[in-house]
Amino acid sequence: MAERIGVYVCKCGPNIGDKVDVDAIVDDVKGIEGVATAKSHNLLCSADGLEFLKSEIEGEKLTRVVVAACTPKMYEQKLMRACEEAGLNPFLMQMTNIREQCAWVTPDKALATRKARSLVMAAINRAPLLEPIERKEIEVQADVLVVGGGVAGLEACLSLAQKGRKVYLVEKSPCIGGLAARFEEVYPTMECAPCMIAPELQEVLQKENIEVFTHSEVEETLGSFGNFSVKIRRKARYVSEEACIGCGACFEPCPVEVSNEYDEGLSKRKAIYVPFAGALPNVPVIDKDNCKRFKGEECRACEQACPFGAISFDDKDEVIERKVGAIILATGATLLDPKALPQYGYGKLDNVVTALQLERLNASNGPTGGKVLLKNGKEPKSIAFVFCVGRKEKEYCSGICCMYSIKLAHIMREKLPDAKLYCFYSDICVPKKEHQQWYDRVVDQGVEFIRSNGTVAVTADKGKLAVKHGTDSSGKTVSVDMVVLAPAVEPSSDIEKLAGILDTSRDDHGFFCEEHALMKPFATALEGVFAVGSCQGPKDIGDAVAQAGAAAGRVLSRLVPGEKLALEPMVAVVDEDLCSGCKTCILLCPYSAITRDKEKGTSVVDEALCRGCGTCVAACPSGAITAKQFTREQILAEIKGVAK
Amino acid sequence: MKEPTIVGFLCNWCSYEGADRAGDARLEYPANIRTVRVMCSGRVEPEFVLHAFREGASGVLILGCHPGDCHYKMGNYKARRRISLLKKTLEQLGIEPERVRLDWVAAGEGERFAKVANEMADTIKGLGPLELS
Amino acid sequence: MAKPKVAFYWCASCGGCEEAVVDLAEDLLKVVDAVDIVLWPVALDFKRKDVEAMKDGAIAVSFINGAVRTEEQEEMVKLLRKKSGLVVAFGSCAHIGGIPGLANFWDRETIFERVYKDVPSVRNPEGIYPQQKTKVDGVELTLPEFYDTVYTLDQVINVDYYLPGCAPPPDLIMNAVTAILEGKLPDKGSVLAPDKSLCDTCPRKDSKPEKLSIKAIRRPHEVIADPEKCFLEEGIICLGPATRSGCGERCINANMPCRGCFGPTKGVRDQGAKMVSAIASILGVEDEDKVTEEEVESLVKQIDDPAGLFYMYSLPASMLRRKRMG
């Protein structure tokens, strides 16, 4: 059946009407094959105009509509709805912009009219080639996987669980709470961090619809937004979470002692241990790499000590499969190992510590019970804080080190009132509303700030540490008992593996890459996969929590139980009968929406992931991929119209 | 005399908006610049450029988001490679590479759009009509 | 009942398509049995006047190979069109212009200058070139006009079917002949070969990595290609992804990359432009957000003669058809 095209040219009052001879264009196009009717209207976007359009579609039994008016960015959606209300598939309307891109930029009426005519002709050429597009919806899973049990992960879990979503929290370490759980006080409120975070931890552990997998890792993810299938490896703990009551009777008899990574190597732990006092869940774990029994020795010390029979050396890794609709990555960050920067003497000189080590020394659940002590057991009489360790090498400012160093300086001032405190900085970064006050306060408290611009070098100096700063000629030296380094924040070590599993990209610094730095800083380019907290970039607790909340909100608004998910209608489609499986397209998709169907040997576009950019379409050497609403034939027809 | 036409492919997110901003500000540019909206500069096939020439255009503009700003992350980078190779191919076929211009116009850059459009019109005026046999 | 009349004709071609017919071997006897050959200049002594004497439409099918580049060829194909029920463009040159189509990078003048004057083996100081009309001893001798441009067959006459290939392989020829004899032909205008591109049937298909990014371009003579690996993976440009399949992978099996003789796949108008797009898309794409304009240029510069490579067989059928002479 031949198409019946209705052409409507809007005068937009005088905006187009005075600049373009609208009636001449209407007369010109009337005779064109397929054009059933052509009319002008004074203001198509008005209520009258929309009613007029609807009655025309119905009255003239139109199969295609061409609207020449303002930019489609203004009223295309409105006009499409009018078409839909009149029973015409909205994708059968072709708009062309004769206002912003014609009438308003072409003062000569004859030229503007000629240009408008060619734009209308192009739209008429294109119209018969338009195809109806049905808006697709898919069934979705509203449950969510959260990876990482730090503050960001906890916030995401609780926000989602609050609204009844089932949440699976996967944490690689034996306890949840992340770095924050190991701090004594946090800025800017100077609250006790364990007190602040404990209720959240309890709630996460107790909430019925949150399933917590500690000592676990994500092993595989398949599928896409709305329908992911994930495999979680729950590593053998060798201590039953059900039977153990956390009495700690098993620690004492264990004959093994190793460095405790949860105290930044400042204390020893046993091969059966909880990371630190108060770690949750309060269930020990056996460190298989160090346990004598797993090294072939006949040791049952812990098993014999356990009054509840909670220890089982036969425990095996379990792979658990769960279906989720979205994935929130909150795997956090760690600090750059300052050993890579020998000028600071870290790892070689005693009493050169990282800020995290000082956090542990300062923590009441830490190795010294909260006493800040030198290696020789004495209190330091002077401490130098060195900011920006590794900033130059990393080429980014971590943004949080100034403030946590200021916090630590403040705590040291209170703890060691007579100690001399120095801060060696390059630039002070205290951007938030409370931070400047803290800076001013520690300055008032007699902490000396010295601008060293990254020139600090630490050497041994008769039982003390010499902190040299400044260039060689003008270099000065300060002698201190302890040096506290503030190294650059970098993504945690497992991020690379996780990025590989999810096929999501990382930025130049190794953090997860956000979809848009400003508008979608919490989402990755993979639809339904979010990256929040410090795994997306260095962040303090408040920012990490805010970002987690934003991602949780996005999940809650898009994945609703019982509601289907509307997919992008203008997606790419592979014609199986034409695709030869040359694989040119697969690498090109920025959203990993193209995969290879191994059985058919062709490429397949996942409509839930495709956003319709058409990059693959342009690349396909055999013309087997089509972009809906931007097909090759449609665009060629439009070009023919405008090129003349 | 009829001026030779220039077909401009504008990406939906940046350059098309940029052209609209030029309109809002009533910035003038020659009427022989005719635009075609595509979702991304990465959608522009070299075939489109050739088709425009075959159908009578004397110049082709391809405008996308600035590098790093592509709405679809990498589309403009793909356009960059394709147009670069296409221009080299066209040169061998006797078509001045200047007849094809790939450039970047952001959503707020009405002035830049008008500037690029005017420059392109001047370039094509200087080269004359393409007139394929 | 009389056997259907069949004509074979050649225009600007190398003769390989004639060989392809002979390559039918025993099957040729079946064909000869089933049809009545009324014109085949390479093998049988029929003349133009014999064709002119026939009624319009008397020939059931004409298989015409070669591109059209002279006045005589144009006249002959127009004559055959008039006398034939069906015309099949036989082989790459008739289908898409083929190797003779590369002449479209020049025009008559530059070709004559090269061939009749500048070639080292020619001595022609006076610059004497072929003339359409010459008087010798008072007698006017004529030569057909040599065109500036090489045309595909369908740019000169209507073509019903296309048998692609340089030369078309025997199985496709037999399929086409059988379909014609049995009247089981597809839609007019069809290419009588599979719709998918060569990668579909390429023996090296599985060796091609899922995510292919070419770092350095290498030309076939610069490297001994691994006989198992996808050419593109080795940086050797292969036109297989943009070329219709059905050839029997003859070049690939001889360890040479595809050069596109089967023309574009269904739905593609310009084979070379498609290849430009595809190759540019996968050329050194790692970390492309850090690649500068200059680096893009130098990546692209690695491809010597892109027009000659991507349009090796299809220049006359392309959107531009030929080089624009300044």
PDB file of C-alpha atoms in Angstrom, chain C residues 47-278:
ATOM      1  CA  LYS C  47      29.314 -12.669 -35.963  1.00  0.00           C
ATOM      2  CA  ARG C  48      27.555  -9.541 -34.873  1.00  0.00           C
ATOM      3  CA  LYS C  49      25.373  -9.698 -37.995  1.00  0.00           C
ATOM      4  CA  ASP C  50      24.098 -13.120 -36.909  1.00  0.00           C
ATOM      5  CA  VAL C  51      22.847 -11.562 -33.689  1.00  0.00           C
ATOM      6  CA  GLU C  52      21.400  -8.564 -35.512  1.00  0.00           C
ATOM      7  CA  ALA C  53      19.429 -10.944 -37.695  1.00  0.00           C
ATOM      8  CA  MET C  54      17.646 -12.473 -34.706  1.00  0.00           C
ATOM      9  CA  LYS C  55      14.268 -11.404 -33.464  1.00  0.00           C
ATOM     10  CA  ASP C  56      14.178  -9.272 -30.321  1.00  0.00           C
ATOM     11  CA  GLY C  57      14.140 -11.512 -27.284  1.00  0.00           C
ATOM     12  CA  ALA C  58      15.173 -14.537 -29.297  1.00  0.00           C
ATOM     13  CA  ILE C  59      18.106 -15.287 -27.039  1.00  0.00           C
ATOM     14  CA  ALA C  60      16.959 -16.817 -23.744  1.00  0.00           C
ATOM     15  CA  VAL C  61      19.950 -15.574 -21.807  1.00  0.00           C
ATOM     16  CA  SER C  62      23.144 -13.659 -22.494  1.00  0.00           C
ATOM     17  CA  PHE C  63      26.093 -14.075 -20.178  1.00  0.00           C
ATOM     18  CA  ILE C  64      28.189 -10.942 -20.560  1.00  0.00           C
ATOM     19  CA  ASN C  65      31.554 -10.644 -18.896  1.00  0.00           C
ATOM     20  CA  GLY C  66      33.861  -7.658 -18.781  1.00  0.00           C
ATOM     21  CA  ALA C  67      33.321  -4.005 -18.062  1.00  0.00           C
ATOM     22  CA  VAL C  68      32.232  -1.540 -20.713  1.00  0.00           C
ATOM     23  CA  ARG C  69      34.926   0.894 -21.775  1.00  0.00           C
ATOM     24  CA  THR C  70      34.589   1.273 -25.571  1.00  0.00           C
ATOM     25  CA  GLU C  71      31.906   2.334 -27.999  1.00  0.00           C
ATOM     26  CA  GLU C  72      31.921  -1.120 -29.573  1.00  0.00           C
ATOM     27  CA  GLN C  73      31.309  -2.805 -26.231  1.00  0.00           C
ATOM     28  CA  GLU C  74      28.440  -0.470 -25.536  1.00  0.00           C
ATOM     29  CA  GLU C  75      26.870  -1.209 -28.930  1.00  0.00           C
ATOM     30  CA  MET C  76      27.247  -4.957 -28.503  1.00  0.00           C
ATOM     31  CA  VAL C  77      25.750  -5.100 -25.009  1.00  0.00           C
ATOM     32  CA  LYS C  78      22.854  -2.909 -26.094  1.00  0.00           C
ATOM     33  CA  LEU C  79      22.279  -5.224 -29.040  1.00  0.00           C
ATOM     34  CA  LEU C  80      22.400  -8.291 -26.823  1.00  0.00           C
ATOM     35  CA  ARG C  81      20.049  -6.644 -24.314  1.00  0.00           C
ATOM     36  CA  LYS C  82      17.528  -6.143 -27.129  1.00  0.00           C
ATOM     37  CA  LYS C  83      17.822  -9.698 -28.349  1.00  0.00           C
ATOM     38  CA  SER C  84      17.822 -11.382 -24.914  1.00  0.00           C
ATOM     39  CA  GLY C  85      15.192 -12.385 -22.432  1.00  0.00           C
ATOM     40  CA  LEU C  86      17.670 -12.328 -19.590  1.00  0.00           C
ATOM     41  CA  VAL C  87      21.057 -10.692 -19.223  1.00  0.00           C
ATOM     42  CA  VAL C  88      23.461 -11.997 -16.631  1.00  0.00           C
ATOM     43  CA  ALA C  89      26.438  -9.850 -15.677  1.00  0.00           C
ATOM     44  CA  PHE C  90      29.091 -12.537 -15.542  1.00  0.00           C
ATOM     45  CA  GLY C  91      32.112 -11.992 -13.340  1.00  0.00           C
ATOM     46  CA  SER C  92      33.520  -9.088 -11.380  1.00  0.00           C
ATOM     47  CA  CYS C  93      34.160  -6.756 -14.317  1.00  0.00           C
ATOM     48  CA  ALA C  94      30.598  -6.823 -15.609  1.00  0.00           C
ATOM     49  CA  HIS C  95      29.250  -6.824 -12.054  1.00  0.00           C
ATOM     50  CA  ILE C  96      31.292  -4.093 -10.356  1.00  0.00           C
ATOM     51  CA  GLY C  97      33.915  -2.997 -12.878  1.00  0.00           C
ATOM     52  CA  GLY C  98      36.671  -5.333 -11.758  1.00  0.00           C
ATOM     53  CA  ILE C  99      40.372  -4.806 -12.342  1.00  0.00           C
ATOM     54  CA  PRO C 100      39.806  -2.889 -15.623  1.00  0.00           C
ATOM     55  CA  GLY C 101      37.811  -0.495 -13.457  1.00  0.00           C
ATOM     56  CA  LEU C 102      41.038   0.668 -11.828  1.00  0.00           C
ATOM     57  CA  ALA C 103      41.496   2.629 -15.064  1.00  0.00           C
ATOM     58  CA  ASN C 104      38.985   5.037 -13.550  1.00  0.00           C
ATOM     59  CA  PHE C 105      41.880   6.511 -11.605  1.00  0.00           C
ATOM     60  CA  TRP C 106      42.867   8.009 -14.975  1.00  0.00           C
ATOM     61  CA  ASP C 107      41.136   9.146 -18.140  1.00  0.00           C
ATOM     62  CA  ARG C 108      41.690   8.388 -21.807  1.00  0.00           C
ATOM     63  CA  GLU C 109      44.342  11.034 -22.259  1.00  0.00           C
ATOM     64  CA  THR C 110      46.473   9.982 -19.309  1.00  0.00           C
ATOM     65  CA  ILE C 111      46.077   6.308 -20.154  1.00  0.00           C
ATOM     66  CA  PHE C 112      47.087   6.845 -23.795  1.00  0.00           C
ATOM     67  CA  GLU C 113      50.021   8.937 -22.732  1.00  0.00           C
ATOM     68  CA  ARG C 114      51.205   6.201 -20.439  1.00  0.00           C
ATOM     69  CA  VAL C 115      50.514   3.220 -22.657  1.00  0.00           C
ATOM     70  CA  TYR C 116      51.519   4.677 -26.028  1.00  0.00           C
ATOM     71  CA  LYS C 117      54.305   7.008 -24.949  1.00  0.00           C
ATOM     72  CA  ASP C 118      55.714   6.808 -21.443  1.00  0.00           C
ATOM     73  CA  VAL C 119      56.014   3.069 -20.925  1.00  0.00           C
ATOM     74  CA  PRO C 120      59.765   2.245 -21.062  1.00  0.00           C
ATOM     75  CA  SER C 121      59.235  -0.417 -23.701  1.00  0.00           C
ATOM     76  CA  VAL C 122      57.545   2.008 -26.090  1.00  0.00           C
ATOM     77  CA  ARG C 123      59.314   4.428 -28.405  1.00  0.00           C
ATOM     78  CA  ASN C 124      56.953   7.060 -29.698  1.00  0.00           C
ATOM     79  CA  PRO C 125      58.743  10.414 -29.889  1.00  0.00           C
ATOM     80  CA  GLU C 126      56.093  11.960 -32.124  1.00  0.00           C
ATOM     81  CA  GLY C 127      53.374  11.119 -29.682  1.00  0.00           C
ATOM     82  CA  ILE C 128      51.110   9.274 -32.057  1.00  0.00           C
ATOM     83  CA  TYR C 129      47.995   8.009 -30.337  1.00  0.00           C
ATOM     84  CA  PRO C 130      45.140   5.799 -31.602  1.00  0.00           C
ATOM     85  CA  GLN C 131      42.582   7.800 -33.543  1.00  0.00           C
ATOM     86  CA  GLN C 132      38.947   6.992 -34.084  1.00  0.00           C
ATOM     87  CA  LYS C 133      39.303   7.886 -37.743  1.00  0.00           C
ATOM     88  CA  THR C 134      42.388   7.638 -39.943  1.00  0.00           C
ATOM     89  CA  LYS C 135      42.768   7.873 -43.703  1.00  0.00           C
ATOM     90  CA  VAL C 136      45.173   5.365 -45.216  1.00  0.00           C
ATOM     91  CA  ASP C 137      45.585   5.565 -48.968  1.00  0.00           C
ATOM     92  CA  GLY C 138      42.325   7.445 -49.245  1.00  0.00           C
ATOM     93  CA  VAL C 139      40.451   4.837 -47.280  1.00  0.00           C
ATOM     94  CA  GLU C 140      38.948   5.851 -43.943  1.00  0.00           C
ATOM     95  CA  LEU C 141      39.676   3.391 -41.162  1.00  0.00           C
ATOM     96  CA  THR C 142      37.777   3.606 -37.889  1.00  0.00           C
ATOM     97  CA  LEU C 143      38.272   2.419 -34.368  1.00  0.00           C
ATOM     98  CA  PRO C 144      35.588   2.403 -31.682  1.00  0.00           C
ATOM     99  CA  GLU C 145      35.778   5.240 -29.198  1.00  0.00           C
ATOM    100  CA  PHE C 146      37.790   4.561 -26.067  1.00  0.00           C
ATOM    101  CA  TYR C 147      35.869   6.079 -23.131  1.00  0.00           C
ATOM    102  CA  ASP C 148      37.300   8.130 -20.327  1.00  0.00           C
ATOM    103  CA  THR C 149      35.468   5.968 -17.851  1.00  0.00           C
ATOM    104  CA  VAL C 150      35.009   2.234 -17.357  1.00  0.00           C
ATOM    105  CA  TYR C 151      31.387   1.300 -16.686  1.00  0.00           C
ATOM    106  CA  THR C 152      29.781  -1.667 -15.038  1.00  0.00           C
ATOM    107  CA  LEU C 153      27.345  -3.527 -17.250  1.00  0.00           C
ATOM    108  CA  ASP C 154      24.308  -2.229 -15.369  1.00  0.00           C
ATOM    109  CA  GLN C 155      25.410   1.354 -15.909  1.00  0.00           C
ATOM    110  CA  VAL C 156      24.946   0.754 -19.657  1.00  0.00           C
ATOM    111  CA  ILE C 157      22.028  -1.702 -19.916  1.00  0.00           C
ATOM    112  CA  ASN C 158      19.502  -3.290 -17.572  1.00  0.00           C
ATOM    113  CA  VAL C 159      20.916  -6.387 -15.950  1.00  0.00           C
ATOM    114  CA  ASP C 160      18.695  -9.169 -14.635  1.00  0.00           C
ATOM    115  CA  TYR C 161      21.186 -11.136 -12.557  1.00  0.00           C
ATOM    116  CA  TYR C 162      24.748 -10.965 -11.410  1.00  0.00           C
ATOM    117  CA  LEU C 163      27.203 -13.808 -11.194  1.00  0.00           C
ATOM    118  CA  PRO C 164      30.061 -12.390  -9.162  1.00  0.00           C
ATOM    119  CA  GLY C 165      33.698 -13.377  -8.990  1.00  0.00           C
ATOM    120  CA  CYS C 166      37.041 -13.088 -10.675  1.00  0.00           C
ATOM    121  CA  ALA C 167      36.210 -15.475 -12.148  1.00  0.00           C
ATOM    122  CA  PRO C 168      32.874 -16.911 -11.013  1.00  0.00           C
ATOM    123  CA  PRO C 169      33.466 -20.362  -9.522  1.00  0.00           C
ATOM    124  CA  PRO C 170      32.040 -23.373 -11.393  1.00  0.00           C
ATOM    125  CA  ASP C 171      29.514 -24.284  -8.693  1.00  0.00           C
ATOM    126  CA  LEU C 172      27.900 -20.850  -8.796  1.00  0.00           C
ATOM    127  CA  ILE C 173      27.827 -20.942 -12.612  1.00  0.00           C
ATOM    128  CA  MET C 174      26.153 -24.354 -12.607  1.00  0.00           C
ATOM    129  CA  ASN C 175      23.657 -23.244  -9.959  1.00  0.00           C
ATOM    130  CA  ALA C 176      22.792 -20.213 -12.051  1.00  0.00           C
ATOM    131  CA  VAL C 177      22.482 -22.165 -15.298  1.00  0.00           C
ATOM    132  CA  THR C 178      20.340 -24.803 -13.590  1.00  0.00           C
ATOM    133  CA  ALA C 179      18.102 -22.158 -12.020  1.00  0.00           C
ATOM    134  CA  ILE C 180      17.642 -20.483 -15.395  1.00  0.00           C
ATOM    135  CA  LEU C 181      16.883 -23.747 -17.197  1.00  0.00           C
ATOM    136  CA  GLU C 182      14.445 -24.772 -14.507  1.00  0.00           C
ATOM    137  CA  GLY C 183      12.931 -21.313 -14.270  1.00  0.00           C
ATOM    138  CA  LYS C 184      13.654 -21.171 -10.546  1.00  0.00           C
ATOM    139  CA  LEU C 185      15.193 -17.738 -10.416  1.00  0.00           C
ATOM    140  CA  PRO C 186      15.186 -15.339  -7.482  1.00  0.00           C
ATOM    141  CA  ASP C 187      14.019 -11.721  -7.694  1.00  0.00           C
ATOM    142  CA  LYS C 188      15.365  -9.725 -10.605  1.00  0.00           C
ATOM    143  CA  GLY C 189      18.478  -7.804  -9.709  1.00  0.00           C
ATOM    144  CA  SER C 190      19.735 -10.532  -7.414  1.00  0.00           C
ATOM    145  CA  VAL C 191      23.344 -11.503  -7.078  1.00  0.00           C
ATOM    146  CA  LEU C 192      23.494 -15.252  -7.542  1.00  0.00           C
ATOM    147  CA  ALA C 193      25.691 -15.910  -4.514  1.00  0.00           C
ATOM    148  CA  PRO C 194      25.216 -16.057  -0.741  1.00  0.00           C
ATOM    149  CA  ASP C 195      24.250 -12.821   1.022  1.00  0.00           C
ATOM    150  CA  LYS C 196      26.744 -12.955   3.852  1.00  0.00           C
ATOM    151  CA  SER C 197      30.319 -11.754   3.713  1.00  0.00           C
ATOM    152  CA  LEU C 198      33.316 -13.986   3.293  1.00  0.00           C
ATOM    153  CA  CYS C 199      34.069 -14.281   7.020  1.00  0.00           C
ATOM    154  CA  ASP C 200      31.023 -16.547   7.234  1.00  0.00           C
ATOM    155  CA  THR C 201      32.748 -19.295   5.315  1.00  0.00           C
ATOM    156  CA  CYS C 202      36.368 -18.350   5.906  1.00  0.00           C
ATOM    157  CA  PRO C 203      38.407 -21.320   7.142  1.00  0.00           C
ATOM    158  CA  ARG C 204      40.279 -18.951   9.487  1.00  0.00           C
ATOM    159  CA  LYS C 205      37.097 -17.570  11.018  1.00  0.00           C
ATOM    160  CA  ASP C 206      37.594 -19.174  14.404  1.00  0.00           C
ATOM    161  CA  SER C 207      41.125 -17.866  14.764  1.00  0.00           C
ATOM    162  CA  LYS C 208      39.906 -14.281  14.661  1.00  0.00           C
ATOM    163  CA  PRO C 209      39.940 -12.766  18.135  1.00  0.00           C
ATOM    164  CA  GLU C 210      36.610 -11.653  19.569  1.00  0.00           C
ATOM    165  CA  LYS C 211      37.944  -8.162  20.128  1.00  0.00           C
ATOM    166  CA  LEU C 212      40.212  -7.307  17.286  1.00  0.00           C
ATOM    167  CA  SER C 213      42.380  -4.224  17.250  1.00  0.00           C
ATOM    168  CA  ILE C 214      44.999  -3.875  14.530  1.00  0.00           C
ATOM    169  CA  LYS C 215      48.194  -2.233  15.703  1.00  0.00           C
ATOM    170  CA  ALA C 216      50.330  -2.162  12.615  1.00  0.00           C
ATOM    171  CA  ILE C 217      49.344  -2.598   8.990  1.00  0.00           C
ATOM    172  CA  ARG C 218      51.471  -4.940   6.938  1.00  0.00           C
ATOM    173  CA  ARG C 219      51.272  -5.577   3.240  1.00  0.00           C
ATOM    174  CA  PRO C 220      51.176  -9.139   1.972  1.00  0.00           C
ATOM    175  CA  HIS C 221      54.657  -8.965   0.478  1.00  0.00           C
ATOM    176  CA  GLU C 222      56.189  -7.750   3.716  1.00  0.00           C
ATOM    177  CA  VAL C 223      55.381 -10.816   5.745  1.00  0.00           C
ATOM    178  CA  ILE C 224      54.837 -14.520   5.419  1.00  0.00           C
ATOM    179  CA  ALA C 225      51.302 -14.871   6.650  1.00  0.00           C
ATOM    180  CA  ASP C 226      50.500 -17.542   9.199  1.00  0.00           C
ATOM    181  CA  PRO C 227      48.309 -19.955   7.213  1.00  0.00           C
ATOM    182  CA  GLU C 228      46.014 -20.502  10.190  1.00  0.00           C
ATOM    183  CA  LYS C 229      45.475 -16.952  11.399  1.00  0.00           C
ATOM    184  CA  CYS C 230      42.940 -14.347  10.377  1.00  0.00           C
ATOM    185  CA  PHE C 231      44.785 -11.934   8.093  1.00  0.00           C
ATOM    186  CA  LEU C 232      43.450  -8.925   9.943  1.00  0.00           C
ATOM    187  CA  GLU C 233      44.850 -10.242  13.187  1.00  0.00           C
ATOM    188  CA  GLU C 234      48.257 -10.144  11.544  1.00  0.00           C
ATOM    189  CA  GLY C 235      47.685  -6.619  10.325  1.00  0.00           C
ATOM    190  CA  ILE C 236      47.207  -7.656   6.708  1.00  0.00           C
ATOM    191  CA  ILE C 237      44.179  -5.924   5.275  1.00  0.00           C
ATOM    192  CA  CYS C 238      41.673  -8.461   4.020  1.00  0.00           C
ATOM    193  CA  LEU C 239      38.502  -7.288   2.321  1.00  0.00           C
ATOM    194  CA  GLY C 240      36.662 -10.444   3.364  1.00  0.00           C
ATOM    195  CA  PRO C 241      34.465  -8.724   5.978  1.00  0.00           C
ATOM    196  CA  ALA C 242      33.011  -6.432   3.296  1.00  0.00           C
ATOM    197  CA  THR C 243      32.938  -8.925   0.440  1.00  0.00           C
ATOM    198  CA  ARG C 244      30.179 -11.319  -0.528  1.00  0.00           C
ATOM    199  CA  SER C 245      30.967 -14.966   0.032  1.00  0.00           C
ATOM    200  CA  GLY C 246      30.598 -17.844  -2.398  1.00  0.00           C
ATOM    201  CA  CYS C 247      34.034 -17.736  -3.979  1.00  0.00           C
ATOM    202  CA  GLY C 248      35.185 -20.968  -2.353  1.00  0.00           C
ATOM    203  CA  GLU C 249      37.843 -19.023  -0.402  1.00  0.00           C
ATOM    204  CA  ARG C 250      40.345 -19.579  -3.182  1.00  0.00           C
ATOM    205  CA  CYS C 251      42.623 -16.707  -2.228  1.00  0.00           C
ATOM    206  CA  ILE C 252      42.485 -17.475   1.468  1.00  0.00           C
ATOM    207  CA  ASN C 253      43.420 -21.069   0.805  1.00  0.00           C
ATOM    208  CA  ALA C 254      46.370 -19.825  -1.226  1.00  0.00           C
ATOM    209  CA  ASN C 255      47.352 -17.753   1.841  1.00  0.00           C
ATOM    210  CA  MET C 256      46.399 -14.456   0.264  1.00  0.00           C
ATOM    211  CA  PRO C 257      43.902 -11.996   1.727  1.00  0.00           C
ATOM    212  CA  CYS C 258      40.595 -11.262   0.022  1.00  0.00           C
ATOM    213  CA  ARG C 259      40.662  -8.390  -2.449  1.00  0.00           C
ATOM    214  CA  GLY C 260      36.927  -8.075  -2.842  1.00  0.00           C
ATOM    215  CA  CYS C 261      36.155  -9.591  -6.244  1.00  0.00           C
ATOM    216  CA  PHE C 262      32.659 -10.713  -5.197  1.00  0.00           C
ATOM    217  CA  GLY C 263      31.618  -7.152  -4.507  1.00  0.00           C
ATOM    218  CA  PRO C 264      29.655  -5.802  -1.563  1.00  0.00           C
ATOM    219  CA  THR C 265      27.160  -7.813   0.432  1.00  0.00           C
ATOM    220  CA  LYS C 266      23.428  -7.404   0.082  1.00  0.00           C
ATOM    221  CA  GLY C 267      22.322  -4.042   1.313  1.00  0.00           C
ATOM    222  CA  VAL C 268      25.662  -2.306   0.910  1.00  0.00           C
ATOM    223  CA  ARG C 269      26.107   0.162  -1.901  1.00  0.00           C
ATOM    224  CA  ASP C 270      29.749   1.054  -1.604  1.00  0.00           C
ATOM    225  CA  GLN C 271      32.116  -1.752  -0.732  1.00  0.00           C
ATOM    226  CA  GLY C 272      35.191   0.446  -0.410  1.00  0.00           C
ATOM    227  CA  ALA C 273      33.516   2.954   1.908  1.00  0.00           C
ATOM    228  CA  LYS C 274      32.367   0.110   4.118  1.00  0.00           C
ATOM    229  CA  MET C 275      35.884  -1.217   4.318  1.00  0.00           C
ATOM    230  CA  VAL C 276      37.223   2.273   5.094  1.00  0.00           C
ATOM    231  CA  SER C 277      34.820   2.443   7.999  1.00  0.00           C
ATOM    232  CA  ALA C 278      35.498  -1.050   9.287  1.00  0.00           C
TER     233      ALA C 278
END
